[in-house]
Short mmCIF file of C-alpha atoms in Angstrom, two decimals:
data_model
loop_
_atom_site.label_atom_id
_atom_site.label_comp_id
_atom_site.label_asym_id
_atom_site.label_seq_id
_atom_site.Cartn_x
_atom_site.Cartn_y
_atom_site.Cartn_z
CA MET A 13 22.77 55.93 128.50
CA ARG A 14 26.00 57.61 129.45
CA PRO A 15 26.13 61.33 128.62
CA ASN A 16 28.40 63.09 126.22
CA ILE A 17 30.65 65.73 127.80
CA LEU A 18 31.41 69.15 126.34
CA PHE A 19 34.01 71.05 128.35
CA ILE A 20 34.34 74.68 127.25
CA MET A 21 37.22 76.78 128.54
CA THR A 22 38.42 80.33 128.21
CA ASP A 23 41.79 81.75 129.20
CA GLU A 24 42.29 84.51 131.78
CA GLN A 25 38.60 85.33 132.18
CA ARG A 26 37.60 87.16 135.34
CA PHE A 27 34.65 85.91 137.37
CA ASP A 28 32.81 89.16 136.70
CA THR A 29 32.87 89.00 132.89
CA LEU A 30 29.51 87.30 132.48
CA GLY A 31 26.35 89.25 131.87
CA THR A 32 24.69 87.46 134.78
CA VAL A 33 27.33 88.93 137.09
CA ASN A 34 28.19 92.25 135.46
CA SER A 35 25.68 94.21 133.38
CA ALA A 36 28.55 95.98 131.62
CA VAL A 37 29.45 92.74 129.79
CA ARG A 38 27.48 91.24 126.87
CA THR A 39 27.38 87.43 127.03
CA PRO A 40 23.80 86.46 126.10
CA HIS A 41 24.56 82.86 125.16
CA LEU A 42 26.44 82.07 128.36
CA ASP A 43 23.68 83.84 130.26
CA GLN A 44 21.21 81.47 128.58
CA LEU A 45 23.39 78.49 129.49
CA ALA A 46 23.29 79.72 133.10
CA ARG A 47 19.48 79.81 132.89
CA GLU A 48 19.51 76.15 131.89
CA GLY A 49 22.00 74.91 134.47
CA ILE A 50 23.85 75.77 137.66
CA SER A 51 25.80 79.00 138.16
CA PHE A 52 28.50 78.58 140.80
CA THR A 53 29.13 82.09 142.11
CA ARG A 54 32.03 81.16 144.39
CA ALA A 55 34.18 79.06 142.10
CA TYR A 56 37.96 79.27 142.35
CA THR A 57 40.99 78.13 140.43
CA THR A 58 43.93 76.47 142.16
CA ASN A 59 46.61 78.73 140.72
CA PRO A 60 46.72 82.18 139.03
CA SER A 61 48.79 81.07 136.02
CA CYS A 62 47.91 79.08 132.90
CA VAL A 63 50.31 76.13 133.08
CA PRO A 64 49.79 75.05 136.71
CA ALA A 65 46.06 75.81 136.68
CA ARG A 66 45.52 73.70 133.56
CA ALA A 67 47.76 70.93 134.90
CA ALA A 68 45.52 70.77 137.97
CA ILE A 69 42.35 70.67 135.87
CA ILE A 70 43.54 67.83 133.61
CA THR A 71 44.90 65.68 136.48
CA GLY A 72 42.43 66.63 139.22
CA ARG A 73 45.42 67.26 141.50
CA TYR A 74 46.77 70.49 142.96
CA PRO A 75 49.73 71.98 141.04
CA SER A 76 52.08 71.32 143.98
CA LYS A 77 51.10 67.63 143.88
CA CYS A 78 51.00 66.96 140.14
CA GLY A 79 54.51 68.33 139.54
CA ALA A 80 53.60 71.55 137.73
CA PRO A 81 53.53 74.23 140.46
CA THR A 82 54.75 77.21 138.41
CA TYR A 83 54.50 78.79 134.97
CA ILE A 84 57.81 77.23 133.87
CA THR A 85 57.04 73.66 135.00
CA HIS A 86 55.23 70.99 133.04
CA LEU A 87 53.49 67.74 133.95
CA PRO A 88 55.81 64.75 134.54
CA PRO A 89 54.99 61.67 132.44
CA HIS A 90 53.88 59.54 135.40
CA GLU A 91 50.86 61.76 136.10
CA VAL A 92 47.47 60.62 134.78
CA THR A 93 44.99 62.81 132.90
CA PHE A 94 41.29 62.32 133.49
CA THR A 95 40.85 62.23 129.71
CA SER A 96 42.95 59.05 129.53
CA LEU A 97 40.66 57.56 132.19
CA LEU A 98 37.65 58.51 130.06
CA GLN A 99 39.26 56.66 127.16
CA GLN A 100 39.47 53.57 129.36
CA GLN A 101 35.73 53.91 129.94
CA GLY A 102 35.06 53.75 126.20
CA TYR A 103 34.75 57.49 125.53
CA TYR A 104 36.02 59.03 122.33
CA THR A 105 38.01 62.09 123.43
CA ALA A 106 38.90 65.23 121.49
CA VAL A 107 40.47 68.62 122.16
CA LEU A 108 40.26 71.76 120.05
CA GLY A 109 42.27 74.82 121.06
CA LYS A 110 44.58 75.72 123.90
CA GLN A 111 46.04 73.17 126.35
CA HIS A 112 49.48 74.38 127.54
CA PHE A 113 51.10 70.97 128.05
CA GLY A 114 54.40 72.49 126.93
CA ASP A 115 57.12 69.88 126.53
CA SER A 116 55.44 67.36 128.85
CA LEU A 117 55.59 63.72 127.70
CA ILE A 118 52.44 62.79 129.62
CA ASP A 119 49.78 60.64 127.94
CA ARG A 120 47.32 63.40 127.13
CA GLY A 121 44.42 61.05 126.62
CA TYR A 122 43.00 62.37 123.35
CA ASP A 123 41.84 60.35 120.35
CA TYR A 124 41.76 63.54 118.30
CA ALA A 125 43.73 66.71 119.02
CA ASP A 126 44.01 70.07 117.27
CA ILE A 127 46.01 71.92 119.93
CA ILE A 128 46.68 75.61 119.35
CA ASP A 129 48.70 77.11 122.21
CA LEU A 130 48.55 80.66 120.89
CA HIS A 131 46.65 83.83 121.86
CA GLY A 132 46.61 85.27 118.36
CA PRO A 133 48.83 85.05 115.32
CA GLY A 134 52.04 83.43 116.54
CA ASP A 135 55.56 83.76 115.27
CA TRP A 136 55.33 83.26 111.54
CA ASP A 137 58.67 81.44 111.34
CA ILE A 138 59.17 79.53 114.62
CA GLU A 139 58.62 75.79 114.21
CA GLY A 140 55.60 74.69 116.22
CA GLU A 141 53.81 78.02 116.38
CA SER A 142 53.90 78.50 112.62
CA GLU A 143 52.68 74.94 112.03
CA THR A 144 49.46 75.05 114.08
CA SER A 145 46.28 74.65 112.06
CA TYR A 146 45.40 78.27 112.81
CA MET A 147 48.64 79.63 111.38
CA LYS A 148 48.31 77.38 108.34
CA PHE A 149 44.80 78.78 107.87
CA LEU A 150 46.08 82.36 107.99
CA LYS A 151 48.91 81.63 105.56
CA ALA A 152 46.52 79.89 103.17
CA GLU A 153 44.39 83.05 103.24
CA GLY A 154 47.39 85.12 102.16
CA PHE A 155 48.51 86.64 105.47
CA THR A 156 52.25 86.94 106.08
CA ARG A 157 52.55 89.14 109.17
CA THR A 158 50.53 90.05 112.27
CA SER A 159 50.32 93.74 111.32
CA GLN A 160 47.86 92.71 108.59
CA LEU A 161 45.47 91.54 111.30
CA SER A 162 45.76 93.92 114.25
CA GLU A 163 47.22 97.24 115.32
CA ARG A 164 48.10 98.67 118.70
CA VAL A 165 45.59 100.87 120.56
CA ASN A 166 47.62 101.56 123.72
CA ARG A 167 50.23 99.86 125.88
CA TYR A 168 47.93 96.95 126.66
CA SER A 169 45.32 96.47 123.94
CA GLN A 170 45.07 96.09 120.18
CA ARG A 171 42.45 96.65 117.49
CA TRP A 172 41.47 93.84 115.13
CA ILE A 173 41.56 95.21 111.57
CA ALA A 174 40.87 92.06 109.55
CA GLU A 175 37.60 90.17 109.14
CA ALA A 176 36.39 88.57 112.36
CA ARG A 177 36.66 85.09 110.84
CA TYR A 178 40.45 85.39 111.02
CA HIS A 179 40.46 85.98 114.77
CA ILE A 180 41.77 83.01 116.73
CA ASP A 181 38.67 82.71 118.91
CA ASP A 182 36.38 82.74 115.88
CA TYR A 183 38.59 80.03 114.37
CA ILE A 184 38.39 77.86 117.51
CA GLY A 185 34.61 78.24 117.57
CA GLU A 186 34.42 77.13 113.94
CA LEU A 187 36.55 74.08 114.79
CA GLY A 188 34.01 73.17 117.47
CA LYS A 189 31.07 73.47 115.10
CA SER A 190 32.83 71.46 112.41
CA TRP A 191 33.79 68.71 114.87
CA LEU A 192 30.20 68.34 116.06
CA ARG A 193 28.90 68.31 112.51
CA HIS A 194 31.46 66.04 110.84
CA GLN A 195 33.71 64.27 113.37
CA ARG A 196 31.48 63.58 116.36
CA PRO A 197 31.34 59.79 116.80
CA LYS A 198 28.03 58.01 116.37
CA GLY A 199 27.05 55.22 118.75
CA GLN A 200 29.82 56.02 121.22
CA PRO A 201 29.87 58.50 124.11
CA TRP A 202 32.25 61.37 123.55
CA TYR A 203 34.18 64.03 125.43
CA CYS A 204 35.23 67.22 123.69
CA CYS A 205 37.28 70.06 125.18
CA LEU A 206 36.74 73.33 123.31
CA SER A 207 39.38 75.70 124.65
CA PHE A 208 39.38 79.34 123.58
CA PRO A 209 42.67 81.30 123.91
CA GLY A 210 40.79 84.53 124.73
CA PRO A 211 40.08 86.87 126.37
CA HIS A 212 43.76 86.59 127.43
CA MET A 213 46.15 89.33 126.27
CA PRO A 214 46.83 90.77 123.67
CA PHE A 215 43.29 92.08 124.36
CA ASP A 216 42.45 92.49 120.67
CA GLY A 217 38.65 92.57 120.78
CA ALA A 218 38.41 96.21 119.67
CA GLY A 219 37.55 96.34 115.98
CA LEU A 220 35.49 93.15 116.09
CA PRO A 221 31.76 93.45 115.31
CA GLN A 222 31.09 92.85 119.02
CA GLU A 223 32.72 96.19 119.85
CA THR A 224 29.53 97.94 118.71
CA GLY A 225 27.76 96.54 121.78
CA TYR A 226 29.89 98.74 124.02
CA ARG A 227 30.42 102.45 124.57
CA LEU A 228 33.73 103.59 125.98
CA GLU A 229 32.08 105.90 128.50
CA ASP A 230 29.99 103.01 129.86
CA ILE A 231 32.92 100.72 130.59
CA ASP A 232 33.16 100.04 134.31
CA LEU A 233 36.30 100.93 136.23
CA PRO A 234 37.88 99.04 139.16
CA LEU A 235 36.74 99.69 142.71
CA THR A 236 40.38 99.45 143.84
CA GLU A 237 43.24 101.93 143.54
CA GLU A 238 46.99 101.73 143.05
CA SER A 239 47.44 103.22 146.54
CA ASP A 240 45.90 100.01 147.95
CA LEU A 241 49.26 98.36 147.20
CA ASP A 242 50.90 100.33 150.02
CA SER A 243 49.85 97.70 152.57
CA LYS A 244 50.60 94.67 150.38
CA PRO A 245 53.89 92.73 150.06
CA PRO A 246 56.59 94.43 147.94
CA HIS A 247 56.41 92.23 144.85
CA PHE A 248 53.02 93.72 143.94
CA ARG A 249 54.48 97.13 143.25
CA GLN A 250 57.63 95.64 141.70
CA GLN A 251 55.59 93.95 138.98
CA LEU A 252 53.45 97.02 138.55
CA VAL A 253 56.53 99.07 137.69
CA THR A 254 58.61 96.53 135.76
CA GLY A 255 56.15 94.03 134.28
CA GLN A 256 58.63 91.29 135.25
CA GLY A 257 57.06 88.10 136.54
CA ASN A 258 54.06 88.51 134.29
CA PRO A 259 54.21 86.15 131.27
CA GLY A 260 52.76 88.92 129.14
CA GLY A 261 55.16 91.55 130.44
CA ALA A 262 52.24 93.90 131.04
CA MET A 263 53.91 96.87 132.76
CA ALA A 264 51.02 98.92 134.13
CA ASN A 265 52.76 101.81 135.90
CA GLY A 266 50.88 105.08 135.45
CA MET A 267 47.81 103.61 133.75
CA THR A 268 45.28 106.26 132.73
CA LYS A 269 41.48 105.90 132.86
CA GLN A 270 41.43 106.22 129.08
CA GLU A 271 43.88 103.32 128.69
CA LEU A 272 41.94 101.25 131.18
CA ARG A 273 38.57 101.83 129.51
CA GLU A 274 40.04 101.07 126.07
CA THR A 275 41.64 97.88 127.34
CA ARG A 276 38.56 96.71 129.21
CA LEU A 277 36.38 97.40 126.18
CA SER A 278 38.72 95.26 124.05
CA TYR A 279 38.69 92.52 126.70
CA TYR A 280 34.89 92.57 126.91
CA ALA A 281 34.42 92.60 123.13
CA ASN A 282 36.71 89.57 122.84
CA MET A 283 34.60 87.84 125.48
CA SER A 284 31.47 88.70 123.51
CA LEU A 285 32.97 87.08 120.39
CA ILE A 286 33.71 83.93 122.39
CA ASP A 287 30.15 84.02 123.73
CA GLN A 288 28.77 84.19 120.18
CA LYS A 289 30.84 81.20 119.08
CA ILE A 290 29.73 79.22 122.15
CA GLY A 291 26.14 79.99 121.20
CA GLU A 292 26.76 78.71 117.68
CA VAL A 293 28.36 75.52 119.04
CA ILE A 294 25.36 74.89 121.32
CA THR A 295 23.01 75.47 118.37
CA GLU A 296 24.97 72.83 116.47
CA LEU A 297 24.68 70.46 119.43
CA LYS A 298 20.92 70.96 119.57
CA ALA A 299 20.60 70.43 115.81
CA ALA A 300 22.36 67.09 116.26
CA GLY A 301 19.81 66.09 118.91
CA GLU A 302 22.58 65.75 121.50
CA TYR A 303 21.90 68.71 123.81
CA ASP A 304 19.79 67.02 126.49
CA ASN A 305 22.20 64.10 126.83
CA THR A 306 25.32 66.27 127.01
CA LEU A 307 26.96 67.47 130.20
CA ILE A 308 28.26 70.97 129.46
CA LEU A 309 30.86 72.56 131.72
CA PHE A 310 32.16 76.09 131.27
CA THR A 311 35.02 77.71 133.19
CA SER A 312 38.32 79.55 132.84
CA ASP A 313 41.81 78.67 134.02
CA HIS A 314 42.25 81.87 136.10
CA GLY A 315 41.37 85.54 136.23
CA GLU A 316 43.07 88.83 135.33
CA TYR A 317 43.84 92.08 137.16
CA MET A 318 42.51 94.25 134.32
CA GLY A 319 43.38 97.45 136.18
CA ASP A 320 42.60 96.42 139.73
CA PHE A 321 45.24 97.99 142.01
CA GLY A 322 46.59 99.62 138.86
CA MET A 323 47.86 96.23 137.66
CA MET A 324 47.45 94.18 134.48
CA GLY A 325 47.83 90.49 133.76
CA LYS A 326 48.66 88.10 136.58
CA GLY A 327 51.63 86.75 138.52
CA GLN A 328 52.58 85.09 141.79
CA TYR A 329 49.59 86.49 143.67
CA LEU A 330 46.43 85.01 145.15
CA SER A 331 44.15 88.01 144.74
CA GLU A 332 40.44 87.29 144.38
CA VAL A 333 40.30 88.78 140.88
CA LEU A 334 42.91 86.22 139.78
CA MET A 335 41.58 83.23 141.70
CA ARG A 336 37.82 83.49 141.23
CA VAL A 337 36.57 82.11 137.91
CA PRO A 338 33.23 81.59 136.19
CA LEU A 339 31.80 78.08 136.46
CA LEU A 340 28.58 76.99 134.75
CA ILE A 341 27.31 73.43 134.51
CA LYS A 342 24.40 72.29 132.33
CA PRO A 343 23.44 68.80 133.56
CA PRO A 344 22.75 66.02 131.01
CA VAL A 345 19.02 66.03 131.73
CA SER A 346 16.00 67.53 130.01
CA GLY A 347 14.07 70.37 131.60
CA PHE A 348 16.52 71.05 134.43
CA THR A 349 15.45 73.88 136.73
CA SER A 350 18.30 76.36 136.88
CA ARG A 351 19.68 77.83 140.06
CA THR A 352 22.54 79.82 141.54
CA GLU A 353 24.85 77.98 143.91
CA GLU A 354 27.04 79.75 146.48
CA ALA A 355 29.01 76.71 147.67
CA PHE A 356 32.80 76.86 147.53
CA VAL A 357 33.88 74.87 144.46
CA SER A 358 36.93 74.77 142.18
CA ASN A 359 37.69 74.21 138.51
CA LEU A 360 39.83 71.41 139.95
CA ASP A 361 36.50 69.59 140.37
CA ILE A 362 36.02 69.26 136.59
CA ALA A 363 37.97 65.97 136.53
CA ALA A 364 35.93 64.11 139.15
CA THR A 365 32.67 65.48 137.77
CA CYS A 366 33.44 64.22 134.26
CA LEU A 367 34.60 60.82 135.52
CA SER A 368 31.50 60.41 137.66
CA ALA A 369 29.25 61.31 134.74
CA ALA A 370 31.02 58.65 132.67
CA GLY A 371 30.45 56.01 135.34
CA ALA A 372 34.13 55.82 136.23
CA GLN A 373 35.68 55.67 139.67
CA VAL A 374 37.49 58.78 140.85
CA PRO A 375 41.08 57.81 141.78
CA GLY A 376 41.88 58.14 145.46
CA ASN A 377 44.87 60.38 144.82
CA MET A 378 42.74 63.02 143.11
CA ASP A 379 41.91 66.21 144.99
CA SER A 380 38.99 66.81 142.64
CA VAL A 381 35.44 66.65 144.03
CA ASP A 382 32.45 65.30 142.09
CA LEU A 383 29.90 68.09 141.62
CA SER A 384 27.12 65.90 140.21
CA PRO A 385 25.26 65.80 143.58
CA PHE A 386 24.36 69.43 142.89
CA TRP A 387 21.94 68.23 140.23
CA LYS A 388 21.13 64.64 141.24
CA PRO A 389 17.94 64.42 143.31
CA GLY A 390 18.53 63.25 146.86
CA ALA A 391 22.34 63.22 146.58
CA GLU A 392 24.39 64.67 149.41
CA ARG A 393 26.13 67.78 148.14
CA PRO A 394 29.80 68.31 148.97
CA VAL A 395 30.29 71.10 151.48
CA LYS A 396 33.59 72.93 151.88
CA ASP A 397 34.17 75.28 154.80
CA ILE A 398 37.32 76.69 153.23
CA VAL A 399 39.02 77.20 149.89
CA TYR A 400 42.71 76.34 149.54
CA LEU A 401 44.87 78.22 146.99
CA GLU A 402 48.51 78.16 145.93
CA ALA A 403 51.05 80.00 143.75
CA GLY A 404 54.78 79.27 143.97
CA ASP A 405 55.87 80.23 147.50
CA LEU A 406 52.36 81.36 148.44
CA ARG A 407 49.60 79.35 150.13
CA ALA A 408 46.19 80.65 151.11
CA VAL A 409 42.93 79.68 152.77
CA ARG A 410 39.67 81.57 152.82
CA ASN A 411 36.48 80.87 154.73
CA GLU A 412 33.14 82.64 154.77
CA SER A 413 34.57 85.87 156.17
CA TRP A 414 38.36 85.90 156.05
CA LYS A 415 41.31 85.10 153.79
CA LEU A 416 44.95 84.54 154.72
CA VAL A 417 47.88 84.37 152.30
CA TYR A 418 51.08 82.89 153.74
CA TYR A 419 54.49 83.72 152.20
CA ARG A 420 57.15 81.07 152.74
CA GLY A 421 60.15 82.40 154.67
CA ARG A 422 58.92 86.01 154.70
CA PRO A 423 57.89 88.13 157.67
CA TYR A 424 54.96 89.59 155.75
CA GLY A 425 51.74 88.17 154.33
CA GLU A 426 48.15 89.10 153.57
CA LEU A 427 44.98 89.02 155.66
CA TYR A 428 41.62 90.32 154.50
CA HIS A 429 38.17 90.54 156.05
CA LEU A 430 36.31 89.65 152.87
CA LYS A 431 32.88 90.20 154.35
CA GLU A 432 33.74 93.87 154.81
CA ASP A 433 36.46 94.20 152.16
CA PRO A 434 35.59 91.93 149.19
CA TRP A 435 38.08 93.65 146.86
CA GLU A 436 41.01 93.15 149.30
CA ARG A 437 41.93 96.80 149.63
CA HIS A 438 42.97 96.67 153.29
CA ASN A 439 45.68 94.19 154.30
CA LEU A 440 45.28 93.46 158.02
CA TRP A 441 48.37 91.25 158.41
CA GLU A 442 50.01 93.71 160.81
CA ASN A 443 46.75 94.73 162.52
CA ALA A 444 46.92 93.70 166.18
CA SER A 445 43.14 93.46 166.50
CA ALA A 446 43.13 90.72 163.81
CA SER A 447 45.98 88.66 165.30
CA GLY A 448 43.63 86.05 166.73
CA VAL A 449 41.95 85.46 163.38
CA LYS A 450 45.35 85.29 161.70
CA GLU A 451 46.49 82.48 164.01
CA GLN A 452 43.23 80.58 163.49
CA LEU A 453 43.63 80.78 159.72
CA LYS A 454 47.27 79.70 159.96
CA SER A 455 46.06 76.59 161.81
CA LEU A 456 43.44 75.95 159.12
CA LEU A 457 46.14 76.28 156.46
CA MET A 458 48.42 73.85 158.30
CA ASP A 459 45.56 71.34 158.56
CA GLU A 460 44.92 71.65 154.84
CA LEU A 461 48.58 71.18 153.94
CA LEU A 462 48.77 68.04 156.11
CA ALA A 463 45.61 66.67 154.51
CA LEU A 464 47.06 67.21 151.03
CA GLY A 465 49.94 64.81 151.70
CA GLU A 466 49.87 61.62 149.64
CA ARG A 467 47.80 58.94 151.43
CA SER A 468 47.39 61.27 154.39
CA HIS A 469 44.06 59.61 155.21
CA MET A 470 45.80 56.38 156.24
CA PRO A 471 45.95 55.58 160.00
CA TRP A 472 49.30 55.52 161.75
CA ASN A 473 49.01 51.82 162.54
CA ASP A 474 46.40 49.17 163.22
CA LYS A 475 44.74 49.90 166.54
CA ALA A 476 47.09 52.80 167.20
CA PRO A 477 45.63 55.32 169.70
CA GLN A 478 43.96 58.32 168.11
CA ILE A 479 45.68 61.66 168.58
#
């Protein structure tokens, strides 16, 4: 029997906002999911921004290959979503929540869709935003403006002042429960993407019931400092001061510890709300008798600075706190023995993993890697020596010890010894003693770029001599 597939996503969630990774964060239900599956501790996204990262996930192809390499690009119609391939395999497909297709005309591959591309109450008058099911729900409940729901705490965060059931992430969780209870197909395998807009800005978790699980004085602070930017390329500090280049416009210049703790508390409380709703969805799945035969995947599209280097939000950067993401997989088997896995993997691998679980072939032009060998007995697990990353004019590779970020047409770049400097505080690009490593990593990056070319695996000619 082919498994059902439940793909749960968050937006802008750092890798260290799970209780299994950071004791400062309360996520008991995701922690339980980790205890029943595989926790990938070195999972990466392909891109630090929503649109390209999500385009890569849905197509299984890097943003630079699928035609959506930046925040202001959208998938061209000739690209193929893995959800449309699941449909061809007889799966009923559904999506609830955020997607970020924008104005793309691509075949999205959903039999049922309630797409809500908002991070909270949207514009009450703009066509599209005002007509999402969430906004209709708020209007039906008598709300007419956002100020009835939240108020500002500081430059970066807000306090929720209405009942929790009106929060967008509570609403998305309720959609998931209702779909499982009333709309889940019987006698047909299904795929459902439950995509929460949080904990992305506006960081409005303060005021929710989950806030009581945190004390401001206990909120952890970054291990980096704004002065660490002195050795980094100039656009880091430019965004810090102006907020330009960040879709949220989060200008973070002169952030105080009080602001940072308040904002992190709001971010964590929002994540705890999402965790609660995920727990309720899984309870619903178990009540339906579908848990053991459902492949559950949980990840985020990208991370968030959240005060590291004095910065907020994200942008055209390949910092670890933006590129590392949580990734949990609960296999569709009963009594699976959980474990932690340190292999390099990517949320790009969601596509191939879902297709493989459905018994479908993974298209040859996909960059996605099937992760099912990590739970199938005797299967050869995929091993990556490096991770490849991209963002606009930036390309990066990292291996076990080092990471290089190349800037197209610029004399500067980034080089970090991650074994000794995991938070990337010391840029060694200009360090003469690291020049040999820098050249080696440049060669690795060139090899990866050549391999990413379309049909690059094809030989030059029949019987042509090997180079």
